[in-house]
Coordinates of C-alpha atoms in Angstrom, one line a residue:
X1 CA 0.0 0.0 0.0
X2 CA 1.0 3.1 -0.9
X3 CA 1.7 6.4 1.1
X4 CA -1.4 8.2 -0.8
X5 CA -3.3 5.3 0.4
X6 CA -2.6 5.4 3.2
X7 CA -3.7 9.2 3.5
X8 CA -7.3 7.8 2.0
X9 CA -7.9 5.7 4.8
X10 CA -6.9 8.0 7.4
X11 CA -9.7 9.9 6.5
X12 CA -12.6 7.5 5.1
X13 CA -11.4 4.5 7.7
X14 CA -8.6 5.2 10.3
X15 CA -9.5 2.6 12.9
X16 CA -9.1 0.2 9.9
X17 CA -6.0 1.7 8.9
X18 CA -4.3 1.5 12.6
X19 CA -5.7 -2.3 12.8
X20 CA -4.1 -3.1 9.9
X21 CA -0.9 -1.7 10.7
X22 CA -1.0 -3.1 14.2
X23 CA -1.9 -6.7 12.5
X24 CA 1.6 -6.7 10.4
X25 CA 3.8 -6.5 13.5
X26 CA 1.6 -8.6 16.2
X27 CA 0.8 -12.2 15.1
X28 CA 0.3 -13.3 18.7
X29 CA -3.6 -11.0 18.8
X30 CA -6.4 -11.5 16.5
X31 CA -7.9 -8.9 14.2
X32 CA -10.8 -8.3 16.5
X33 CA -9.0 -8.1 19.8
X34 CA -6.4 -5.5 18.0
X35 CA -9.4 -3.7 16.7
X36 CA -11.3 -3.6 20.2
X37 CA -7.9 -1.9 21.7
X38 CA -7.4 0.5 18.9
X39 CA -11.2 1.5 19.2
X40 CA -10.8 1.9 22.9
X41 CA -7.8 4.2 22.4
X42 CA -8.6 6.3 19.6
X43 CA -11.8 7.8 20.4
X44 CA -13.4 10.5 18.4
X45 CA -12.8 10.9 14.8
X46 CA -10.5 13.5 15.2
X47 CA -7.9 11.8 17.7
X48 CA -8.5 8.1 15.6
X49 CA -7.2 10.2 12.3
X50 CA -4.4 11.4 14.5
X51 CA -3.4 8.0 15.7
X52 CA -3.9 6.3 12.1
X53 CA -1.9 9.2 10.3
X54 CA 1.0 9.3 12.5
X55 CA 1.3 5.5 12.7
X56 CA 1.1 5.3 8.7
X57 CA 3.9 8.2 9.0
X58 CA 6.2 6.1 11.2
X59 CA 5.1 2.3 11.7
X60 CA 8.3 1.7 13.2
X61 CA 7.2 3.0 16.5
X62 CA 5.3 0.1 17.0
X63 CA 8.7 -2.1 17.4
X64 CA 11.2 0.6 19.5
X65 CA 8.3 2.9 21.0
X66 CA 10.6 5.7 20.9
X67 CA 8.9 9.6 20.8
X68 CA 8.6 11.8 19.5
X69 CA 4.9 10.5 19.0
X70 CA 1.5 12.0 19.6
X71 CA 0.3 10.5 23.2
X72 CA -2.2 8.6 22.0
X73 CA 0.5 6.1 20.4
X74 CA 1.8 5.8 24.1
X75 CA -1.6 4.9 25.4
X76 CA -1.9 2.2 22.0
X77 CA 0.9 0.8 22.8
X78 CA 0.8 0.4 26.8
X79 CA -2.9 -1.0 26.0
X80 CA -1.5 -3.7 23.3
X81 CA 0.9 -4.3 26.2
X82 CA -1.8 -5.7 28.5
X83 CA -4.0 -7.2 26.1
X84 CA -0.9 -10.0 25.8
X85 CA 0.8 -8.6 22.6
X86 CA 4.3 -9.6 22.3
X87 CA 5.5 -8.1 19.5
X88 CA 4.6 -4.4 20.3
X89 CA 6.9 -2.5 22.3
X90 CA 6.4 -0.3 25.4
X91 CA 6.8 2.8 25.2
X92 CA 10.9 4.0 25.8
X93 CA 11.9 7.0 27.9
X94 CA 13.2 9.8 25.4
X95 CA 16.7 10.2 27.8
X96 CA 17.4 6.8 29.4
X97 CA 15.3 4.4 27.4
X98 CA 13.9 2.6 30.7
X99 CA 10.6 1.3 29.6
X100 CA 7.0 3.0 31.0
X101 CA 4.2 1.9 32.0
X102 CA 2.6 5.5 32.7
X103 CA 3.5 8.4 30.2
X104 CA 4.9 11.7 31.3
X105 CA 5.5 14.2 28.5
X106 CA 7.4 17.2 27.0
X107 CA 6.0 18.1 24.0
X108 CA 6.4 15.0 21.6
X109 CA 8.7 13.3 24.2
X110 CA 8.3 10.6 26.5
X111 CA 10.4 10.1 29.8
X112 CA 10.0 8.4 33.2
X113 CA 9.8 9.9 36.1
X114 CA 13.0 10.6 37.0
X115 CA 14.2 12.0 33.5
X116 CA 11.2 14.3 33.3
X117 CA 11.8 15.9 36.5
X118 CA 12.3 19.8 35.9
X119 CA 15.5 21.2 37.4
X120 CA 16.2 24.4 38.7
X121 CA 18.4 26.0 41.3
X122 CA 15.8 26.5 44.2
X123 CA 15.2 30.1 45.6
X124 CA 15.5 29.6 49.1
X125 CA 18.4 27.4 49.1
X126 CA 20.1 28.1 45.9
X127 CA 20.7 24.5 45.5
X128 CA 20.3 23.3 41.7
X129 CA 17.5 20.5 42.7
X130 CA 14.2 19.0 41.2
X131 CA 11.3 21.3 41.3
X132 CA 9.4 20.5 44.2
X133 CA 7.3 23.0 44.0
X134 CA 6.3 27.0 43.1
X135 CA 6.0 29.4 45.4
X136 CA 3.2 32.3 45.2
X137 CA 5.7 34.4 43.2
X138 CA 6.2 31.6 40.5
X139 CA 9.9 31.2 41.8
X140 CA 10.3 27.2 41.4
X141 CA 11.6 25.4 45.3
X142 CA 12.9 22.3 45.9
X143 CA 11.5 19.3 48.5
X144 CA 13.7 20.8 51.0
X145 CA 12.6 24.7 51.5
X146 CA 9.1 24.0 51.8
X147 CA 7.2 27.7 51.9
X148 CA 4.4 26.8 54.7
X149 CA 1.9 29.1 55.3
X150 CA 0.0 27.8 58.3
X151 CA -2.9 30.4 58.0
X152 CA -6.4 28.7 58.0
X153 CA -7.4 30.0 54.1
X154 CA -10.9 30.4 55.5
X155 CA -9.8 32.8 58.1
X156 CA -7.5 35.1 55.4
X157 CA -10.2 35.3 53.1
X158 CA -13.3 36.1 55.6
X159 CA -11.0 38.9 56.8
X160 CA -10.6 40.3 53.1
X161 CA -14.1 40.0 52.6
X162 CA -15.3 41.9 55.5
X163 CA -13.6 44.5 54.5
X164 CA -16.1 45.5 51.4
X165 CA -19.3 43.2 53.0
X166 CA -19.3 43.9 56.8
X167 CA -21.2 40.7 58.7
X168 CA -20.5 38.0 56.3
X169 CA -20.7 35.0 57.8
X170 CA -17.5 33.3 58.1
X171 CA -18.6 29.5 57.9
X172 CA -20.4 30.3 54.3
X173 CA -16.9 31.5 53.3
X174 CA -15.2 28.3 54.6
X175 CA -18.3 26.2 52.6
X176 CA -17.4 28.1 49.4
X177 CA -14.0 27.5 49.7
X178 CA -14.6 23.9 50.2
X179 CA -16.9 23.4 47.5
X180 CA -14.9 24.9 44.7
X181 CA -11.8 23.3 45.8
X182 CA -12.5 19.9 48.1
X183 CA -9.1 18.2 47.6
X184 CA -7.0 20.6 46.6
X185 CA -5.2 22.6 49.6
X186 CA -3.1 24.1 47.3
X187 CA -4.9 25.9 45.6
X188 CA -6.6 27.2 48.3
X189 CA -3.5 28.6 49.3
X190 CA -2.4 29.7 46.2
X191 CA -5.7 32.1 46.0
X192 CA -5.4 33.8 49.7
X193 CA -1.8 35.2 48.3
X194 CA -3.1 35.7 45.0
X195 CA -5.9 38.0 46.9
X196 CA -3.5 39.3 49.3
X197 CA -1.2 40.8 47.1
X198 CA -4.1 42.7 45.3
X199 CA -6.2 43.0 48.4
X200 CA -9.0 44.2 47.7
X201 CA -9.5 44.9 43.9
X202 CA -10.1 41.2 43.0
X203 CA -13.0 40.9 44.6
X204 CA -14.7 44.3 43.5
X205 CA -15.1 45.9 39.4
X206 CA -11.2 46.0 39.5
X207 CA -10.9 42.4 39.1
X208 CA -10.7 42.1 35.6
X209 CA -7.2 41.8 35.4
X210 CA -6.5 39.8 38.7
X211 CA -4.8 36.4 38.5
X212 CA -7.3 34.8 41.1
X213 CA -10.3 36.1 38.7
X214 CA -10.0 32.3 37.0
X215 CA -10.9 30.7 40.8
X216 CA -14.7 29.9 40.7
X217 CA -15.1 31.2 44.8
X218 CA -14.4 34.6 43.0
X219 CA -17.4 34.3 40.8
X220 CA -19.9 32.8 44.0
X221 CA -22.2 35.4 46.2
X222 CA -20.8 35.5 49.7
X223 CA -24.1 34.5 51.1
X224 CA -27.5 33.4 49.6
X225 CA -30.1 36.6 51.4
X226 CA -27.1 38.6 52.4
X227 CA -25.5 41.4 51.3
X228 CA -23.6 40.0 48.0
X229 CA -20.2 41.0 47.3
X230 CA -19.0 42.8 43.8
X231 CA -18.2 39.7 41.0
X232 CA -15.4 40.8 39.2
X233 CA -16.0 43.0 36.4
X234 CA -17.4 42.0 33.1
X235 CA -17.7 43.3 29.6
X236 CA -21.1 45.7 29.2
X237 CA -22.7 43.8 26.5
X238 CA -22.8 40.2 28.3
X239 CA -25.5 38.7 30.6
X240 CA -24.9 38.2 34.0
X241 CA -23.4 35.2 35.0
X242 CA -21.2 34.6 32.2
X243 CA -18.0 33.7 33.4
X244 CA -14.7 35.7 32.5
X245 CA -12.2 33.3 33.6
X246 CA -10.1 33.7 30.4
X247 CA -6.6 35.1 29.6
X248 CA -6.3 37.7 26.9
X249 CA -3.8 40.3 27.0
X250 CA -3.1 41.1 30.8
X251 CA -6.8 40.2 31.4
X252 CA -10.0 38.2 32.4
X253 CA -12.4 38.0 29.5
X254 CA -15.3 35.4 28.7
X255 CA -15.1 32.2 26.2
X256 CA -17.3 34.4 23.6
X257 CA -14.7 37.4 23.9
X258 CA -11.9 34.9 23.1
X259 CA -13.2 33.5 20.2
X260 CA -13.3 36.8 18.5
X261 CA -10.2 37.6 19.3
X262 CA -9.0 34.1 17.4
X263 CA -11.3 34.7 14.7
X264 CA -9.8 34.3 10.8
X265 CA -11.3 34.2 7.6
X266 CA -12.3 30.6 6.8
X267 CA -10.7 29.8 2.9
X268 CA -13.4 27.7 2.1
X269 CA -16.8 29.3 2.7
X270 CA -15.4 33.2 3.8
X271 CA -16.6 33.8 7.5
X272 CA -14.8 35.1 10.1
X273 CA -15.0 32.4 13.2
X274 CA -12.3 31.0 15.2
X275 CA -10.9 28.3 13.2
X276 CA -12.1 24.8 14.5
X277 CA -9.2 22.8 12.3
X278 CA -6.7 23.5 9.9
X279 CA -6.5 22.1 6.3
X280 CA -3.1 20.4 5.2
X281 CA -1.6 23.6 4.3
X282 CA -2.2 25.6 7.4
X283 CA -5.3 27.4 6.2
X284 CA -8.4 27.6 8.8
X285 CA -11.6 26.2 8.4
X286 CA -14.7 27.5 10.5
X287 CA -16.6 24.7 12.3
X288 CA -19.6 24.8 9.5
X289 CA -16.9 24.0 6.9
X290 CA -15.9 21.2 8.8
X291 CA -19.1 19.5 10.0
X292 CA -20.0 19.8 6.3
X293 CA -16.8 18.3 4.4
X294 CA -17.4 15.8 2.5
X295 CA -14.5 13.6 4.1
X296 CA -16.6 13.7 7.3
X297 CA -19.8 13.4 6.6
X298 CA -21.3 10.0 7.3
X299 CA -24.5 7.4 6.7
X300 CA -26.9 8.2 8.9
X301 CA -28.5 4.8 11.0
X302 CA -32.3 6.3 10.6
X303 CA -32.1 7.4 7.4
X304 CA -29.6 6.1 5.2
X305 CA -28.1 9.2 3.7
X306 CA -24.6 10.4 4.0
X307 CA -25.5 13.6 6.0
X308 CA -24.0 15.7 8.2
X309 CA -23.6 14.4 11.9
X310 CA -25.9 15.8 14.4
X311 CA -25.2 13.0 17.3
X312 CA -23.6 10.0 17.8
X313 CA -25.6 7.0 19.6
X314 CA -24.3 3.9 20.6
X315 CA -25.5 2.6 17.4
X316 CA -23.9 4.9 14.9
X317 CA -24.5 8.7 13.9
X318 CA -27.7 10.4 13.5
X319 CA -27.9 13.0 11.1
X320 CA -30.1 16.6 11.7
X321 CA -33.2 16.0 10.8
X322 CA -33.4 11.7 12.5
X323 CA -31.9 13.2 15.4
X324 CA -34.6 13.2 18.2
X325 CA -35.8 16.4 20.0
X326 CA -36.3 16.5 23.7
X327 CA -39.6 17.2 25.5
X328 CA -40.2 20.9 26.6
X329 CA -42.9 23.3 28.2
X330 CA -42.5 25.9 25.7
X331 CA -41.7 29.4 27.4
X332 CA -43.8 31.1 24.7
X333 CA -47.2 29.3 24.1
X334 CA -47.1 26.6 27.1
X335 CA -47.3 23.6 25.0
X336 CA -45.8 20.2 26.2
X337 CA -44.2 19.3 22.9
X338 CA -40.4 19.0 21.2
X339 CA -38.0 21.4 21.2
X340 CA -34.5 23.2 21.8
X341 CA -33.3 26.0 24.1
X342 CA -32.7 29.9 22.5
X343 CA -29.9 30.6 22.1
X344 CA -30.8 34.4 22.9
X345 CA -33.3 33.7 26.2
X346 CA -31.7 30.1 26.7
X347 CA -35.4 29.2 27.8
X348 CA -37.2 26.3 25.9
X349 CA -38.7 26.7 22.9
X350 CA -41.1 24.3 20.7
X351 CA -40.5 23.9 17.0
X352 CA -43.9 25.7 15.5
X353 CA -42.8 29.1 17.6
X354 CA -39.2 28.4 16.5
X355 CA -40.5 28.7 13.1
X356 CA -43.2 30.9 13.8
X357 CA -43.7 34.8 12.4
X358 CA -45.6 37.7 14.2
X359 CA -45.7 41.0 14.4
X360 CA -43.0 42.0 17.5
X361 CA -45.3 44.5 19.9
X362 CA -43.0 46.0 20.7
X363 CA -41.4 47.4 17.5
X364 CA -44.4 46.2 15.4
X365 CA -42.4 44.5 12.4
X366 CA -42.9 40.9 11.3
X367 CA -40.2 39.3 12.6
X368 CA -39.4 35.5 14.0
X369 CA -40.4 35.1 17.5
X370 CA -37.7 34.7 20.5
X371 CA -39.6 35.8 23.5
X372 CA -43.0 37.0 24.9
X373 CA -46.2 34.9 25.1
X374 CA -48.0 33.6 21.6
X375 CA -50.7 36.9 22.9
X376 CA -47.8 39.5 22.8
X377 CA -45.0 37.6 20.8
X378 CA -40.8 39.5 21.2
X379 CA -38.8 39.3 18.0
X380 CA -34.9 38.8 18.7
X381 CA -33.6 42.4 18.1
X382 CA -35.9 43.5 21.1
X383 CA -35.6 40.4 22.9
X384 CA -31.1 40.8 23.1
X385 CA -30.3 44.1 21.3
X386 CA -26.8 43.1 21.7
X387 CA -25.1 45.1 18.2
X388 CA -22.4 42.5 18.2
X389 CA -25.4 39.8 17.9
X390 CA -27.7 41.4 15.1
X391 CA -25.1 43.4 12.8
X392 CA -26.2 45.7 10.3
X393 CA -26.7 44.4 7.0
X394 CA -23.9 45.8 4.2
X395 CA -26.9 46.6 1.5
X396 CA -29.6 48.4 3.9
X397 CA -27.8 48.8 6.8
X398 CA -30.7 47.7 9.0
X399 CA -29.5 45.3 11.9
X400 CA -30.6 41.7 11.2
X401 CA -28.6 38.3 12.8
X402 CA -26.3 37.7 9.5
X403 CA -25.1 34.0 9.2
X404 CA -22.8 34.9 6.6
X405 CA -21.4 38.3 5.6
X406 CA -23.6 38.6 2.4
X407 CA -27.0 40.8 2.6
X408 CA -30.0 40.5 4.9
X409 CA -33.2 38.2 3.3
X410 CA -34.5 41.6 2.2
X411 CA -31.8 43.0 0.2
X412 CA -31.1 39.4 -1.1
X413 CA -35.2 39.2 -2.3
X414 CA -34.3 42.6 -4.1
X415 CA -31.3 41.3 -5.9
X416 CA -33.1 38.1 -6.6
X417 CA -35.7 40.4 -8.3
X418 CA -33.4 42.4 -10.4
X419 CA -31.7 39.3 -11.8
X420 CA -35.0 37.9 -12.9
X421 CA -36.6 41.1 -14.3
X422 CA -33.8 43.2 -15.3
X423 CA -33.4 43.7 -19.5
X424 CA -30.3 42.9 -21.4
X425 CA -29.7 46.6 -20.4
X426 CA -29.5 46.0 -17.0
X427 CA -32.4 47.4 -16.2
X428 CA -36.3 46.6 -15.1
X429 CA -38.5 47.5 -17.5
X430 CA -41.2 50.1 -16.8
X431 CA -44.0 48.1 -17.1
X432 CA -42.5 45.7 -14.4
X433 CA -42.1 48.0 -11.6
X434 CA -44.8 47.5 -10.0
X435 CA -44.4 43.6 -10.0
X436 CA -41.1 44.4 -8.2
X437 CA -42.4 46.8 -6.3
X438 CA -45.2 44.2 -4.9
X439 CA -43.4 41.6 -4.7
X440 CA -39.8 43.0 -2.8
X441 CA -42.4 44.6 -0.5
X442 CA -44.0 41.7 0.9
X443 CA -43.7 41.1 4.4
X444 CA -42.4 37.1 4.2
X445 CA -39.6 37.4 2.5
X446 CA -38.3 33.6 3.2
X447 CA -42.1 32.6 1.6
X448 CA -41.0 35.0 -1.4
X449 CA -37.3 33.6 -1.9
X450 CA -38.8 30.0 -1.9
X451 CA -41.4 31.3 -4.1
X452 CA -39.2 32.6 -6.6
X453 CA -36.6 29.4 -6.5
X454 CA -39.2 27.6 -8.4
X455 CA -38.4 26.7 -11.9
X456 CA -41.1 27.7 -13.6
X457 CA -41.7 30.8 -12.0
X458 CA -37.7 32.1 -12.3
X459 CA -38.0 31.0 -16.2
X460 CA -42.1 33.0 -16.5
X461 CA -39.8 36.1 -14.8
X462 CA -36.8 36.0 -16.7
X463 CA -39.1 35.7 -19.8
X464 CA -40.9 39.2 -19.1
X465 CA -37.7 40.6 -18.1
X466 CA -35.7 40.3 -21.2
X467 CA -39.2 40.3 -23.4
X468 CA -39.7 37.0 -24.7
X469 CA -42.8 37.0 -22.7
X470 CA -44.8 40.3 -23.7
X471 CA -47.2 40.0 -20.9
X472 CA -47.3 38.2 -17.5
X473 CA -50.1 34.8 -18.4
X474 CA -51.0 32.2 -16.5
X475 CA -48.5 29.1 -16.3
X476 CA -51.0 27.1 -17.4
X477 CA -51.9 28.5 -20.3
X478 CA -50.3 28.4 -23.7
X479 CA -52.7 29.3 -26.6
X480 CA -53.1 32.7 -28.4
X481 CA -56.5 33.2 -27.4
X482 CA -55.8 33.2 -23.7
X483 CA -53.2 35.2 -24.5
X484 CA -54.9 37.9 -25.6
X485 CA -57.1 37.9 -22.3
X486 CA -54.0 38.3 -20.0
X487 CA -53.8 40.9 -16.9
X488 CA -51.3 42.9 -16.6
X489 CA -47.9 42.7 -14.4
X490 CA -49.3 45.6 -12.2
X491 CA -52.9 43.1 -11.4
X492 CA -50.9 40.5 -9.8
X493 CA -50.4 40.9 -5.8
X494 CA -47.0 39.1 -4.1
X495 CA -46.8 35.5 -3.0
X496 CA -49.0 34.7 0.0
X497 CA -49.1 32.1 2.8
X498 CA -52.6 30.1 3.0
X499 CA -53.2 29.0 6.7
X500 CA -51.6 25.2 5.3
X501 CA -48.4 26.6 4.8
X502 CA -48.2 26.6 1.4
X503 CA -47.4 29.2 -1.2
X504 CA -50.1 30.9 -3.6
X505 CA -50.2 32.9 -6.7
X506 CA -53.1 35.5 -6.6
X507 CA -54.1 37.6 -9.1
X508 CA -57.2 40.2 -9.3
X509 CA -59.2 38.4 -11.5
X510 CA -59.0 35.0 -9.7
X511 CA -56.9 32.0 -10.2

């Protein structure tokens, strides 16, 4: 086999491809027991692609289990280990070769525990020893110059807090302290110098930039029906309760925050999102573009189409539209039925008011609802009017919640409508304007654009556009004489939605 076939099956069947190449060195284990382990190992798609392509890159670290090698081939190789394979090698320390049974790694490298001991000459001391440990400062110690700090953390931190909320109890401290950290001392420790050495900004608005921000007792109220202290600060356009627990530049921002500041243009489809993989040549992909690639889209169990993969059972994937909803009381019209959570509200939501239009009272335009009751519906500008959330559209420069960076639905019925009815000039003819006129004003425009996708419709437009068609007919009919009894462009009124769901074509004289 081939190295370009063996790039083929890292993608289309990588837990094949890492059987088989386990198979050619261990004779002593049968195909299925060697697939069970690499199954086992590999996981996800991702990390199995991993493990087949860097075993097809080197094979022959199946034989002297030398790094550098992703960690995954370390855990394949102890776990061939103990399923009785003799053949396959343990994993070998990068510096002294001693064989592991438990990895400890430096990058790509492997060692044991005493090669991958970090060294350093110890601040208290000055002896060059292991690293033991770091003090508060960073500065690295060794097992010799412990830095005790006998203080109960409890006690240090109630007495910090007192300072900005008189009367807190000093138990519901302790309890916090307990529950974000149970077995961890350490860092308990590590948090009352943190907050003494910025005493007491990282507990108020100034926390932003603290180093004990990250420490989830900083983000809990003091005291459930007492006075709560400040939680650090937060950027103005994000809900409360979002977490900001994030380096970036000196400071504490959220997940949502940090993603932006990753974001790159995907080469493949043109958004800018934070890239969720990177192609063979370094360029990044958004994580639409790779849900969607062909190489890793799969047959759905329900179905039986290659689709895209919505969720993975125990019995295979399940694409989008076989994946099951779960049962919610809808927060807009009460019923029991299926549904997701907004996204916006992050309150359920059943499918027929997901999909559902009305008239927003409170800025009166038809819009999808996102909040309210099905009485006094909320579209989502009014429900979050968050501007990084619903941008302004390029074209009309009216803020809508843009998928993509092309137009809003509007703008993109208006160009529709030019392409069909504009003349070899480039422009509508007169008698057509107020065809386009009725029909880019209608209040559906996702009924319109579906409308106008139609085949025979797009062809009847085009045809009046460009004047092959003199006069707008019905579909139907073909012969002079109902030709001649035609209405007019300006006589037929938009596409409208019948209370089935389905579109209509309506004209003044009936149809």
């Amino acid at each position: 086999m081939t190295t370009a076939d063996h790039l083929d099956r890292t993608v289309a069947d990588p837990i094949g491809l890492s059987t088989a190449l386990v198979a050619d060195v261990e004779k002593g284990l049968g195909t299925e027991t060697i697939r069970a382990v690499v199954t086992a190992v590999a996981g996800g798609r991702a990390k199995s692609r991993r493990l087949a392509d860097a075993l097809a890159m080197r094979p022959a670290v199946l034989t002297d289990g030398r790094s550098p090698a992703p960690r995954a081939i370390g855990d394949l190789l102890i776990e061939l280990r103990k399923a009785g394979a003799s053949a396959i090698a343990p994993p070998a320390c990068a510096e002294c070769g001693k064989t592991l049974r438990t990895l400890q790694r430096q990058g790509q490298d492997w060692y044991c525990s005493v090669c991958g001991q970090e060294t350093a000459e110890c601040t208290a001391c000055g002896t060059v020893r292991r690293v033991g440990f770091r003090d508060h400062k960073g500065l690295p110690r060794c097992k010799m110059c412990p830095g005790t700090d006998d203080r109960d953390p409890a006690t240090v931190v109630h007495g910090l807090i007192t300072l900005i909320a008189p009367g807190t109890d000093r138990d519901v401290i302790a309890e916090t302290l307990r529950r974000t950290a149970p077995q961890r001392p350490a860092y308990r420790q590590r948090l009352v110098w943190a907050l003494e050495e910025e005493n007491p900004r990282l507990l108020t608005r100034g926390g932003l930039s603290g180093t004990a921000s990250r420490h989830p007792a900083v983000h809990r109220p003091a005291a459930r029906g007492r006075r709560r202290r400040d939680r650090p600060a937060r950027l103005p356009s994000l809900p409360p309760g979002v977490r900001i627990d994030k380096p970036l530049d000196g400071q504490r921002v959220c997940r949502n925050c940090i993603a932006k500041s990753r974001s790159e243009e995907c080469v493949r489809c043109g958004a800018r999102r934070e890239p969720a993989i990177r192609d063979d040549r370094g360029r990044p992909l958004c994580p639409n573009c790779l849900v969607t690639d062909p190489a890793n889209i799969e047959v759905c169990i329900s179905c039986g189409k290659r689709r895209r993969v919505q969720n993975r059972t125990s019995d295979g994937p399940l694409c989008p539209n076989c994946c099951p909803l779960p049962i919610l009381v809808c927060s807009i019209c009460g019923r029991t039925a299926p549904g997701t959570h907004s996204r916006l509200t992050g309150l359920p939501r059943c499918g027929g008011c997901d999909r559902r239009q009305a008239h927003c009272t409170s800025c009166g335009r038809l819009r999808g609802i996102h909040s309210g009751t099905a009485e006094a519906p909320v579209c989502g500008p009014c429900t979050a009017p968050d501007t990084e959330l619903w941008r302004p559209c390029p074209t009309c420069g009216q803020a809508e919640r843009l998928r993509s960076s092309g137009p809003c639905p509007r703008c993109t019925l208006k160009q529709r409508l030019h392409e069909l009815l504009a003349n070899g000039s480039g422009f509508i003819p007169p008698r057509l304007h107020a065809l386009h006129d009725a029909l880019a004003g209608t209040e559906r425009t996702a009924t319109a654009l579906r409308w106008l996708s139609g085949g025979i419709v797009s062809t009847v437009l085009s045809d009046l556009g460009s004047g092959r068609r003199p006069s707008l007919t019905r579909p139907w009919t073909s012969s002079p004489k109902a030709r001649s009894s035609s209405t007019s462009a300006a006589s037929w009124s938009p596409p409208q939605s019948c209370p089935s769901g389905t579109s209509r074509w309506s004209a003044s004289n009936g149809t």
